[in-house]
mmCIF file of C-alpha atoms and ligand atoms in Angstrom:
data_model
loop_
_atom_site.group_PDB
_atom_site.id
_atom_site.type_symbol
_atom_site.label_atom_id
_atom_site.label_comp_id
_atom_site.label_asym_id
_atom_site.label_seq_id
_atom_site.Cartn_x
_atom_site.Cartn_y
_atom_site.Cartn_z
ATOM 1 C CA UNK A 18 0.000 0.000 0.000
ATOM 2 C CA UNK A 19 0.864 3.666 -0.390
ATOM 3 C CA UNK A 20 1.329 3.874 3.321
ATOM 4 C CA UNK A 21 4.434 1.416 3.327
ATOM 5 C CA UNK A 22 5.327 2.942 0.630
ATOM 6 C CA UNK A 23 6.941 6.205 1.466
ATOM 7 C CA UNK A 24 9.945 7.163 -0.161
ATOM 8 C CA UNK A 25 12.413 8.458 2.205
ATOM 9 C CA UNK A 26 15.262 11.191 1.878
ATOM 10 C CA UNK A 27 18.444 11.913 3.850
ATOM 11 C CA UNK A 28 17.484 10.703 7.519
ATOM 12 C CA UNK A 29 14.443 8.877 6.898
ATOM 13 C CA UNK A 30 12.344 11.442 5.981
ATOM 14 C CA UNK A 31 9.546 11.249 3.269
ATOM 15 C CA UNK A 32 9.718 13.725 0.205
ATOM 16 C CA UNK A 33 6.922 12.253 -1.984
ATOM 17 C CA UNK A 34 4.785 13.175 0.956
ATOM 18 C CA UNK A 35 2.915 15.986 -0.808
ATOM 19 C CA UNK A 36 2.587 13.988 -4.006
ATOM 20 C CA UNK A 37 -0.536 11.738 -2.978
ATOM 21 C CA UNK A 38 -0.893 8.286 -4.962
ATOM 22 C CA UNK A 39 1.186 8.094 -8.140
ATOM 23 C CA UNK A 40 2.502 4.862 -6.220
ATOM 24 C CA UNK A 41 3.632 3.347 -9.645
ATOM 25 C CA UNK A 42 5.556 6.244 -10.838
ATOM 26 C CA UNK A 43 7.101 6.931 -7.616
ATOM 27 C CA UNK A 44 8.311 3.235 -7.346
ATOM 28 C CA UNK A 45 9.499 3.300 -11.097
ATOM 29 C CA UNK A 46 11.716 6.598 -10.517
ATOM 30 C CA UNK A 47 13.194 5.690 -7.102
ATOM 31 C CA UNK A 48 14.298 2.379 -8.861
ATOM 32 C CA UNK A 49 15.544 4.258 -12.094
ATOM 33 C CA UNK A 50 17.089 6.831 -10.683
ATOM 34 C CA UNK A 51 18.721 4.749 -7.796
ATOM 35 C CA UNK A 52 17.251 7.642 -5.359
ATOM 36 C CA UNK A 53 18.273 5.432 -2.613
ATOM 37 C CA UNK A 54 22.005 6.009 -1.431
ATOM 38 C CA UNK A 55 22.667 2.686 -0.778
ATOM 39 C CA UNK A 56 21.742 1.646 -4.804
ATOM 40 C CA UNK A 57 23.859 3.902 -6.336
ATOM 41 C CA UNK A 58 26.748 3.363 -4.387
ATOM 42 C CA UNK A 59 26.244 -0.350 -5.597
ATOM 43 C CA UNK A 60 26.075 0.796 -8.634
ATOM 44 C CA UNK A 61 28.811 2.788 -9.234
ATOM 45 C CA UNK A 62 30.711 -0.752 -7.413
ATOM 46 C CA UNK A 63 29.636 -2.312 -10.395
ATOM 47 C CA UNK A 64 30.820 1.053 -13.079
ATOM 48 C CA UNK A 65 27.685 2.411 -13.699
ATOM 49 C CA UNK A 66 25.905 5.620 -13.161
ATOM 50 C CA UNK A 67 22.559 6.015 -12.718
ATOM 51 C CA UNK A 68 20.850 7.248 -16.025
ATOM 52 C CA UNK A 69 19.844 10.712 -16.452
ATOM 53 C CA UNK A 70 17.021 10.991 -18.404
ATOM 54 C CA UNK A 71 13.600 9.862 -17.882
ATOM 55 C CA UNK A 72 10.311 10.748 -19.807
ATOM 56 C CA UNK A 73 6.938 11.059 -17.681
ATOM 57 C CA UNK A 74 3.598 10.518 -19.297
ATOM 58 C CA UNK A 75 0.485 11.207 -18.983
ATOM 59 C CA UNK A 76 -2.685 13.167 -18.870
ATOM 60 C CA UNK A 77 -2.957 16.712 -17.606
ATOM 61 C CA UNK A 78 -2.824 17.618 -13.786
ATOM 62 C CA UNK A 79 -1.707 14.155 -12.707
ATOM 63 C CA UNK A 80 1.216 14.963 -10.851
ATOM 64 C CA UNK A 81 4.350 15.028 -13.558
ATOM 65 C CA UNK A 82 5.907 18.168 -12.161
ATOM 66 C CA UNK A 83 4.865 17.283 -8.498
ATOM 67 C CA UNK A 84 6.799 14.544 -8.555
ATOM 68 C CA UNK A 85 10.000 16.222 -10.460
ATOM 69 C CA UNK A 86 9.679 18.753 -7.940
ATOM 70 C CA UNK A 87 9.677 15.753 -5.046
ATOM 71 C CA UNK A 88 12.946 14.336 -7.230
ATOM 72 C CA UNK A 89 14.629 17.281 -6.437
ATOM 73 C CA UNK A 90 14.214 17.203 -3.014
ATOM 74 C CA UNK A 91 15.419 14.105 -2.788
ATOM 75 C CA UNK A 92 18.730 14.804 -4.442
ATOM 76 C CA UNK A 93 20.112 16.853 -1.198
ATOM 77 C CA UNK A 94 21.277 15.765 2.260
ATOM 78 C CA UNK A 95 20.790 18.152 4.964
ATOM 79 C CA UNK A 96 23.774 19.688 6.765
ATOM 80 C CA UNK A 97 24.761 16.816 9.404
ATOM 81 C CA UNK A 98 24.736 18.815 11.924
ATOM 82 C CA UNK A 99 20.793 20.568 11.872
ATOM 83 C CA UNK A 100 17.916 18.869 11.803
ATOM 84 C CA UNK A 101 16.620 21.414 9.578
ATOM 85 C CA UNK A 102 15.196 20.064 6.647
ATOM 86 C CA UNK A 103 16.921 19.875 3.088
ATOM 87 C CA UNK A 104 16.222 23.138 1.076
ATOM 88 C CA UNK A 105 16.956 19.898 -1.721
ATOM 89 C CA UNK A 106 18.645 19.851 -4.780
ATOM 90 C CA UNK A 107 17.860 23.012 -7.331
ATOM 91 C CA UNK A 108 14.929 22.955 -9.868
ATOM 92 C CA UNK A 109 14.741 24.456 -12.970
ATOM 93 C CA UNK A 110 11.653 24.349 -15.193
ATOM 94 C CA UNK A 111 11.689 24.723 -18.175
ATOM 95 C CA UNK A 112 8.837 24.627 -21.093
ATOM 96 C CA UNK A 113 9.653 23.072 -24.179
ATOM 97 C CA UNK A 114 7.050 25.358 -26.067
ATOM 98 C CA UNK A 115 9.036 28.515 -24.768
ATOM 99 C CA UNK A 116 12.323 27.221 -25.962
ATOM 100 C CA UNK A 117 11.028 26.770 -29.644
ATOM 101 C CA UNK A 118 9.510 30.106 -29.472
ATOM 102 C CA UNK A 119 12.178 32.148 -28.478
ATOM 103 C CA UNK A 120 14.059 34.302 -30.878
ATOM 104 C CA UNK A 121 16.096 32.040 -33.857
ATOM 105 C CA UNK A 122 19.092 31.621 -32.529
ATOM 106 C CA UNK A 123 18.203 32.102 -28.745
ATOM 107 C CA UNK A 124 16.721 28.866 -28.477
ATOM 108 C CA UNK A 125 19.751 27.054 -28.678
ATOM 109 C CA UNK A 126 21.865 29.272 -25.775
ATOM 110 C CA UNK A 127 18.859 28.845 -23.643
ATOM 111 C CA UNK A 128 19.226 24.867 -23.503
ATOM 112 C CA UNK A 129 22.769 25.279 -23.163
ATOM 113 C CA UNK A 130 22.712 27.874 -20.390
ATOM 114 C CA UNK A 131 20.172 25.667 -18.469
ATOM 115 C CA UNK A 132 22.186 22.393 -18.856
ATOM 116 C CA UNK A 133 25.585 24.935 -17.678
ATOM 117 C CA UNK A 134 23.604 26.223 -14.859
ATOM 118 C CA UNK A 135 22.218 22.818 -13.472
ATOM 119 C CA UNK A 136 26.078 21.131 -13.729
ATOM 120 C CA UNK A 137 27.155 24.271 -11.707
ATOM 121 C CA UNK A 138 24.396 24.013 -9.129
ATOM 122 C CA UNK A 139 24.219 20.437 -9.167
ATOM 123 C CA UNK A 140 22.353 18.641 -7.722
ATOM 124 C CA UNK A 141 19.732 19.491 -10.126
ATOM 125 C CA UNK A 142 16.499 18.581 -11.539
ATOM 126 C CA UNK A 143 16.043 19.988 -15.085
ATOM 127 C CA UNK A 144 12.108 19.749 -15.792
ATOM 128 C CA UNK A 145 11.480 19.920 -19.842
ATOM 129 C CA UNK A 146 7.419 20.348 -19.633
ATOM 130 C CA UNK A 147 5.738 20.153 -23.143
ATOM 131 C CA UNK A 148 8.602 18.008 -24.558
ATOM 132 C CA UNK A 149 6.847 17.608 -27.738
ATOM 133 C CA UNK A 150 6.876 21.058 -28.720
ATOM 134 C CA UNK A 151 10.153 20.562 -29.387
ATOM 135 C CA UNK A 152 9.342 18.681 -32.202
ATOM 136 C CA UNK A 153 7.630 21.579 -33.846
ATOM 137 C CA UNK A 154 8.286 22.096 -37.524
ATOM 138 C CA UNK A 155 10.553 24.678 -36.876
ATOM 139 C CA UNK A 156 12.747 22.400 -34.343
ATOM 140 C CA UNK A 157 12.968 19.614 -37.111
ATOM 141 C CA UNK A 158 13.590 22.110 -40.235
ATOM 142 C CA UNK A 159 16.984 22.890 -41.396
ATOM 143 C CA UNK A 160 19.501 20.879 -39.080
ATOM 144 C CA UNK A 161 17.322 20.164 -36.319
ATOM 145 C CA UNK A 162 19.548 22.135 -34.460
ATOM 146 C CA UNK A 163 18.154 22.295 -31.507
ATOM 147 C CA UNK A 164 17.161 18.714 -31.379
ATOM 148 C CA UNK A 165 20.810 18.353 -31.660
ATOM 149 C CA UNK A 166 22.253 20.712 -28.707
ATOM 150 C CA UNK A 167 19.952 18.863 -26.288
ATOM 151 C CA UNK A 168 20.975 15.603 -27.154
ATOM 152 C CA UNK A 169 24.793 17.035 -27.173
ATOM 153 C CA UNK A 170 24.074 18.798 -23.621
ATOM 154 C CA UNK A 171 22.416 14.998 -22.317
ATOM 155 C CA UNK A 172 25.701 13.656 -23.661
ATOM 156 C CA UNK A 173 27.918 15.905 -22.020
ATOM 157 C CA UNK A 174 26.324 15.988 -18.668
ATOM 158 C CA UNK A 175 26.280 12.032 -19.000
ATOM 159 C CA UNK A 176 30.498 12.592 -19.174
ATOM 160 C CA UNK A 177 30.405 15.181 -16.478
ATOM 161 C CA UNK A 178 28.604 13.012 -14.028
ATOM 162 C CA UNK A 179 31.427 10.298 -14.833
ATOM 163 C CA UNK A 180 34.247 12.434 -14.192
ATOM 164 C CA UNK A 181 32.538 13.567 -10.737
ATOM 165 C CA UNK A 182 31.845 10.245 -9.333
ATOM 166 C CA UNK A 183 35.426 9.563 -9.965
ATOM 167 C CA UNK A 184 36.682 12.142 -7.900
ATOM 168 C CA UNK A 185 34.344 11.530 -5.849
ATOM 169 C CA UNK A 186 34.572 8.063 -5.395
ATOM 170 C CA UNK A 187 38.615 8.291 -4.822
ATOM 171 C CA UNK A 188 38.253 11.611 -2.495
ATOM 172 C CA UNK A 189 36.160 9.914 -0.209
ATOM 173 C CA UNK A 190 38.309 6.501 0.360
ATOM 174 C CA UNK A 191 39.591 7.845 3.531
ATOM 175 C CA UNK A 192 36.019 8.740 5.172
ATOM 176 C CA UNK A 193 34.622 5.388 3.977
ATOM 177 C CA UNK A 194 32.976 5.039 7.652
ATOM 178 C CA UNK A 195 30.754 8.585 7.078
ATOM 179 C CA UNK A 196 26.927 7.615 7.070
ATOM 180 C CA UNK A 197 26.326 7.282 3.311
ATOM 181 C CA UNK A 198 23.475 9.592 3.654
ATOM 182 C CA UNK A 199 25.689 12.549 4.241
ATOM 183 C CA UNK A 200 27.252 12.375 1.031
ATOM 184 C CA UNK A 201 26.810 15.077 -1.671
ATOM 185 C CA UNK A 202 26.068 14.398 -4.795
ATOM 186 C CA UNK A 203 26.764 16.177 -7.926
ATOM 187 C CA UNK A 204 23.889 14.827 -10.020
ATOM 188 C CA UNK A 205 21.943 16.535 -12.860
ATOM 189 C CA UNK A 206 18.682 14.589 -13.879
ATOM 190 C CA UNK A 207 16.626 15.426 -16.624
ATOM 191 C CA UNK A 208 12.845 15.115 -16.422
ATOM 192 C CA UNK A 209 11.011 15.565 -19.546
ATOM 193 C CA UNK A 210 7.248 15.626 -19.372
ATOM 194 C CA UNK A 211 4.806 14.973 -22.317
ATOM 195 C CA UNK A 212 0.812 14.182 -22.265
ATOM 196 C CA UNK A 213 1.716 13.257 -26.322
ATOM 197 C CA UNK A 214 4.488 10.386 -25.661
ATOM 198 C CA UNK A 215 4.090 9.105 -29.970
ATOM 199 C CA UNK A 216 4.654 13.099 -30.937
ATOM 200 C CA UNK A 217 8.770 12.108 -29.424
ATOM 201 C CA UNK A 218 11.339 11.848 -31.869
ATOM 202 C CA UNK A 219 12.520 7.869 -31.491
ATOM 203 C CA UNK A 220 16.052 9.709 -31.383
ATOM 204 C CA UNK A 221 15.457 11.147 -28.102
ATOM 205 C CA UNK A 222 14.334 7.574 -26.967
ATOM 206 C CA UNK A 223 17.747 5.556 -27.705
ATOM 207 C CA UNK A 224 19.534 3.977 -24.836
ATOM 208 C CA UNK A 225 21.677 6.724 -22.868
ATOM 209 C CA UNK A 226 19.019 9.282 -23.834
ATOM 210 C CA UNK A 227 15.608 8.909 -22.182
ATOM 211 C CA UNK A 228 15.803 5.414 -22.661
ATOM 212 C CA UNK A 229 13.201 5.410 -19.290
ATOM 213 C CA UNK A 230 9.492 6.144 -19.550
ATOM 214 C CA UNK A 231 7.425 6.292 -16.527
ATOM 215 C CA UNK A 232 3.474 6.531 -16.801
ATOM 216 C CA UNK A 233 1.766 9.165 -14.419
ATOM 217 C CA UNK A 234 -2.023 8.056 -15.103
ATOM 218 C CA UNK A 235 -4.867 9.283 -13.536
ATOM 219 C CA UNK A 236 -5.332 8.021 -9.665
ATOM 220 C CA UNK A 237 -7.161 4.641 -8.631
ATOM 221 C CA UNK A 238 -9.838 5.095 -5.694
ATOM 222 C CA UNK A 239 -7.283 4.462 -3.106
ATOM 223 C CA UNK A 240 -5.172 7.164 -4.775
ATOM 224 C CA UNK A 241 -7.440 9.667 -5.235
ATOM 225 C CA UNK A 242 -7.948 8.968 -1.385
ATOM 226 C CA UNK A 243 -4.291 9.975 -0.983
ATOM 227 C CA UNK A 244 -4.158 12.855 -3.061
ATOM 228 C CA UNK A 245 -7.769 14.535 -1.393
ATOM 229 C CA UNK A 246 -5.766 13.757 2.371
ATOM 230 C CA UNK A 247 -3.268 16.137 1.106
ATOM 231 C CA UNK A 248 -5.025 18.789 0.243
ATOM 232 C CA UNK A 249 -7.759 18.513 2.895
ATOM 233 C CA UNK A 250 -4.724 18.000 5.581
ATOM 234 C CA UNK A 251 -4.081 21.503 4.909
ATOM 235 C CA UNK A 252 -7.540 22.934 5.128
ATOM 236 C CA UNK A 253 -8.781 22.218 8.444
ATOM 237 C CA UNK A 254 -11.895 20.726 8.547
ATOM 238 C CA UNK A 255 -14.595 21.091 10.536
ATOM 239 C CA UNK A 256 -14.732 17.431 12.860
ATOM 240 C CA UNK A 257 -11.026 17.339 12.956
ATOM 241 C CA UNK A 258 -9.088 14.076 11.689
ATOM 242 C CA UNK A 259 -11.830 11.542 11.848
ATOM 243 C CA UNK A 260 -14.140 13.854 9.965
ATOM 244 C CA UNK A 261 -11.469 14.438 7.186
ATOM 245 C CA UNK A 262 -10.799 10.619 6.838
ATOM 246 C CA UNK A 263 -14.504 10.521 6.380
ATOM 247 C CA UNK A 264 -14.778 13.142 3.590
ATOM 248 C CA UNK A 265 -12.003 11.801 1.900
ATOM 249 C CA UNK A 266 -13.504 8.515 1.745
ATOM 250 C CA UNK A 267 -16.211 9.922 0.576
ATOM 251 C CA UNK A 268 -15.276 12.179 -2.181
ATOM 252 C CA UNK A 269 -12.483 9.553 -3.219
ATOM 253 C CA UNK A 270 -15.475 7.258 -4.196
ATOM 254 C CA UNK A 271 -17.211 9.678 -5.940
ATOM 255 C CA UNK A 272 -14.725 11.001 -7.893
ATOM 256 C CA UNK A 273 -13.834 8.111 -11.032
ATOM 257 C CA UNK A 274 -12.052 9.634 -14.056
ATOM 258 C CA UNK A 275 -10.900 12.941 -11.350
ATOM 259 C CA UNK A 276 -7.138 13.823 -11.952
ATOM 260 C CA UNK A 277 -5.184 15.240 -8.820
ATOM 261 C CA UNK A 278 -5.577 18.711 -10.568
ATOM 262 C CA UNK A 279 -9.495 17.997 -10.606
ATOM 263 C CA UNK A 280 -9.492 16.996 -7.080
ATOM 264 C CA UNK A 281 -7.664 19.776 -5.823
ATOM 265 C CA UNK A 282 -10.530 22.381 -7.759
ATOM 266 C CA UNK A 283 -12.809 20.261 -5.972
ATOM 267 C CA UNK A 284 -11.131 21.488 -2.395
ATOM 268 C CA UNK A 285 -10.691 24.827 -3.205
ATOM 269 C CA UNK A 286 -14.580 24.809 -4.550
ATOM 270 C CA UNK A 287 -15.581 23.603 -1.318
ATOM 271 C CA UNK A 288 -13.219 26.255 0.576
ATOM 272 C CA UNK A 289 -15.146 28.770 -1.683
ATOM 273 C CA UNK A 290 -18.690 27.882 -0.059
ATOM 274 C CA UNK A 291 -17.360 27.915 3.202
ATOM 275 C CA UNK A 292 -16.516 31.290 2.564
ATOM 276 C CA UNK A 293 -19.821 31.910 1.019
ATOM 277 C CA UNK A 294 -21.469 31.122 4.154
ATOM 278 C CA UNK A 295 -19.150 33.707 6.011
ATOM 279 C CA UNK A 296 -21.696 36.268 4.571
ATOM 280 C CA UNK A 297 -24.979 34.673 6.310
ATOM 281 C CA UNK A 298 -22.969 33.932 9.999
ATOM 282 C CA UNK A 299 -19.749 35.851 10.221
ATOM 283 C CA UNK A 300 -19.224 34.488 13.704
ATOM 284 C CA UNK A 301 -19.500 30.909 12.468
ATOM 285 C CA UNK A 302 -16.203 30.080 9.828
ATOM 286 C CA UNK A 303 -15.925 26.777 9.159
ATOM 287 C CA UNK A 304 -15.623 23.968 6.204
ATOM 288 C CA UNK A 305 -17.246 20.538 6.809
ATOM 289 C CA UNK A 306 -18.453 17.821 4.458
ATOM 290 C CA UNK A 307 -21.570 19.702 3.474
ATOM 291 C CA UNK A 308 -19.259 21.805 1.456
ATOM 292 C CA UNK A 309 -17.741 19.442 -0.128
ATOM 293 C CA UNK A 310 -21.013 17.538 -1.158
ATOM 294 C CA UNK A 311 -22.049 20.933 -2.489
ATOM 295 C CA UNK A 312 -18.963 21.472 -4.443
ATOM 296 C CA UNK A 313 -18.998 17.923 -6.217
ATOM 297 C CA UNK A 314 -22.613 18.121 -6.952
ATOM 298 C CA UNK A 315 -22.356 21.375 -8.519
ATOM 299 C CA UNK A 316 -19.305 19.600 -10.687
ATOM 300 C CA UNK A 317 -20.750 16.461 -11.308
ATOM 301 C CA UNK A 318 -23.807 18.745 -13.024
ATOM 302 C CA UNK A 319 -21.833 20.770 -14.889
ATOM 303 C CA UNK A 320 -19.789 18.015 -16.641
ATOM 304 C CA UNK A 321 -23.185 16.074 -17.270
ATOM 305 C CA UNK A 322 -24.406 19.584 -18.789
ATOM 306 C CA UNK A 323 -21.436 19.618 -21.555
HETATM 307 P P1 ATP B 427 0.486 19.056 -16.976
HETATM 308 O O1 ATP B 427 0.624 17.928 -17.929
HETATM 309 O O2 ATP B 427 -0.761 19.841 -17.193
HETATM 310 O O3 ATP B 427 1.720 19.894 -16.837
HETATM 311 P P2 ATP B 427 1.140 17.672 -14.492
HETATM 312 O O4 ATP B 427 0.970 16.204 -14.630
HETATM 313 O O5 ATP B 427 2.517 18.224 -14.497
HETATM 314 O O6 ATP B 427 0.203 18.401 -15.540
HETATM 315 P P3 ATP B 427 0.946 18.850 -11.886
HETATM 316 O O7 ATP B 427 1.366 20.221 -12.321
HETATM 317 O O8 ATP B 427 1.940 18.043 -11.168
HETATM 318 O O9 ATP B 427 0.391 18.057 -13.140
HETATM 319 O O10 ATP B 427 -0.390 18.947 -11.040
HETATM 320 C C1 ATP B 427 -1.190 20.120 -11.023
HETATM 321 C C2 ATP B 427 -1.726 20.339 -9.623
HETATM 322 O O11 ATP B 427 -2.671 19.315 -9.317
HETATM 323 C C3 ATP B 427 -0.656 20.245 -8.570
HETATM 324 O O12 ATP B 427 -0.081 21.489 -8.272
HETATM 325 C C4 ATP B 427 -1.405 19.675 -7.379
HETATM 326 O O13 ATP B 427 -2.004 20.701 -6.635
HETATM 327 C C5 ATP B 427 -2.486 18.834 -8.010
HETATM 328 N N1 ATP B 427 -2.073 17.417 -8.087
HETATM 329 C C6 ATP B 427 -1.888 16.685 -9.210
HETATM 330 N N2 ATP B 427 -1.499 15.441 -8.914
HETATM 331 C C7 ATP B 427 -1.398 15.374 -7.578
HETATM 332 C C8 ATP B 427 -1.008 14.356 -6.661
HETATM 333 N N3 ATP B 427 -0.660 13.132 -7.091
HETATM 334 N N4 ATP B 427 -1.014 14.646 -5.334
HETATM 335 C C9 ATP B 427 -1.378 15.866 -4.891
HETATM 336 N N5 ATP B 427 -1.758 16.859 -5.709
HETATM 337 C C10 ATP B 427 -1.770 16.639 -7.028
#
């Protein structure tokens, strides 16, 4: 179950914990990726790194750049000696669809820059939303230039990463007893996200590219449990915790074909006639289920008056 399944960052702590469900996809990238410390220094025992990058599918609002933001997270021990949590590793988003539109010429630099920047403030997370749009008429014309810098920038930080867990590897003989958790790591990992998986050039697919596709479907009932406990955790509802398991119960049942993007409208909607009432009692604020019944009947009517 999702419950034993938490994925857990430097000293046991959980950074897929606002990313509700998606138990698939987070299972797939923690194996891929070898998030664990333990993997990848088994790993690089047997000469190999880890790959780099990994295309997420799937429908709209179902969590693709939830979970590369959780990835990134996950890249970054916190200082040994706080028990402050990890700021994580750095995140840069990017949209494929503003790369092709940029000026001719521009487009190119900006990949470049990006890949620079994430080596420099490794570790990174580089998230390449739209990654379709990069197949755009105007991407393939002429040389399919800048088709080619991204596959040159995957390449290089591929050699970069090499050359790093070298010195790494050798520079850290000596302290062989540290916890494993503690150590840094200099990894960039691209994330490219796509709802249109057949628009992707088969060249970008090859082994050593992003050879790894993960699906990030819309959530099962028990899911869709998940992802309504995280956003109603954060709304405080009326009953207290009992009350919310209820609801979420509830409204997880009710909600087939819902994506976590739908479910979340669904919360605020409910917020939003709890606010409502603030107008008829303003000494009497609060959200409980009858909100939320009101807010999925008034969706479940318009979507059956489309
Ligand atoms: P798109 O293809 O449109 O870019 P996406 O798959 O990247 O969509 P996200 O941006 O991750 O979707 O999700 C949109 C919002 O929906 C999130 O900010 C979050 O509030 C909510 N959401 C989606 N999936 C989940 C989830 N699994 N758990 C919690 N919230 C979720």
């Amino acid at each position: 179950t999702e419950e034993e399944h938490t994925a857990h960052g430097p000293k046991g702590r959980s950074y897929f914990e606002s990313v509700g469900g998606n138990v698939e996809a987070k299972i797939a990238l923690e194996n891929a990726l070898a998030l664990d410390p333990r993997k990848r220094k088994a790993l690089s025992k047997f000469g190999l790194a880890p790959p780099v990058g990994i295309l997420l599918y799937g429908p709209p609002g179902c969590g693709k750049t939830l979970l590369a933001k959780a990835v990134a997270k996950l890249l970054k021990a916190p200082p040994s000696d706080s028990s402050a949590p990890s700021l994580g590793g750095t995140f840069i988003s990017l949209s494929s669809s503003d790369i092709v539109r940029a000026e001719i010429g521009t487009s190119e630099k900006m990949v470049a820059s990006t890949f620079e920047f994430a080596d420099k403030n490794a570790p990174a997370v580089i998230f390449l939303d739209e990654f379709q749009a990069l197949f755009t008429e105007r991407s393939r014309g002429g040389s399919g230039k800048l088709s080619t810098t991204l596959l040159q920038c995957l390449d290089d930080i591929k050699r970069w990463q090499r050359v790093d867990n070298f010195v790494q590897e050798n520079g850290n003989m000596a302290n062989e007893q540290n916890n494993i958790d503690e150590q840094p790591s200099n990894r960039v990992i691209v994330l490219a996200a796509t709802n249109t998986p057949w628009m992707i050039d088969s060249a970008f697919l090859r082994p050593g590219r992003f050879d790894r596709i993960v699906h990030v479907g819309l959530p099962k009932p028990n899911e869709r449990e998940s992802i309504l406990r995280v956003h109603i955790g954060r709304m405080k509802v009326e009953g207290g915790a009992d009350m919310m398991e209820k609801v979420c119960r509830k409204l997880a049942e009710a909600t087939e074909g819902f994506s976590g993007a739908d479910l979340e409208a669904l919360c605020r909607s409910a917020a939003v006639r709890a606010l409502m009432d603030i107008d008829e009692d303003p000494n009497h604020i609060e959200l409980t289920e009858r909100h939320f019944e009101k807010a999925l009947g008034q969706d479940v009517h318009a979507s059956s008056d489309a």
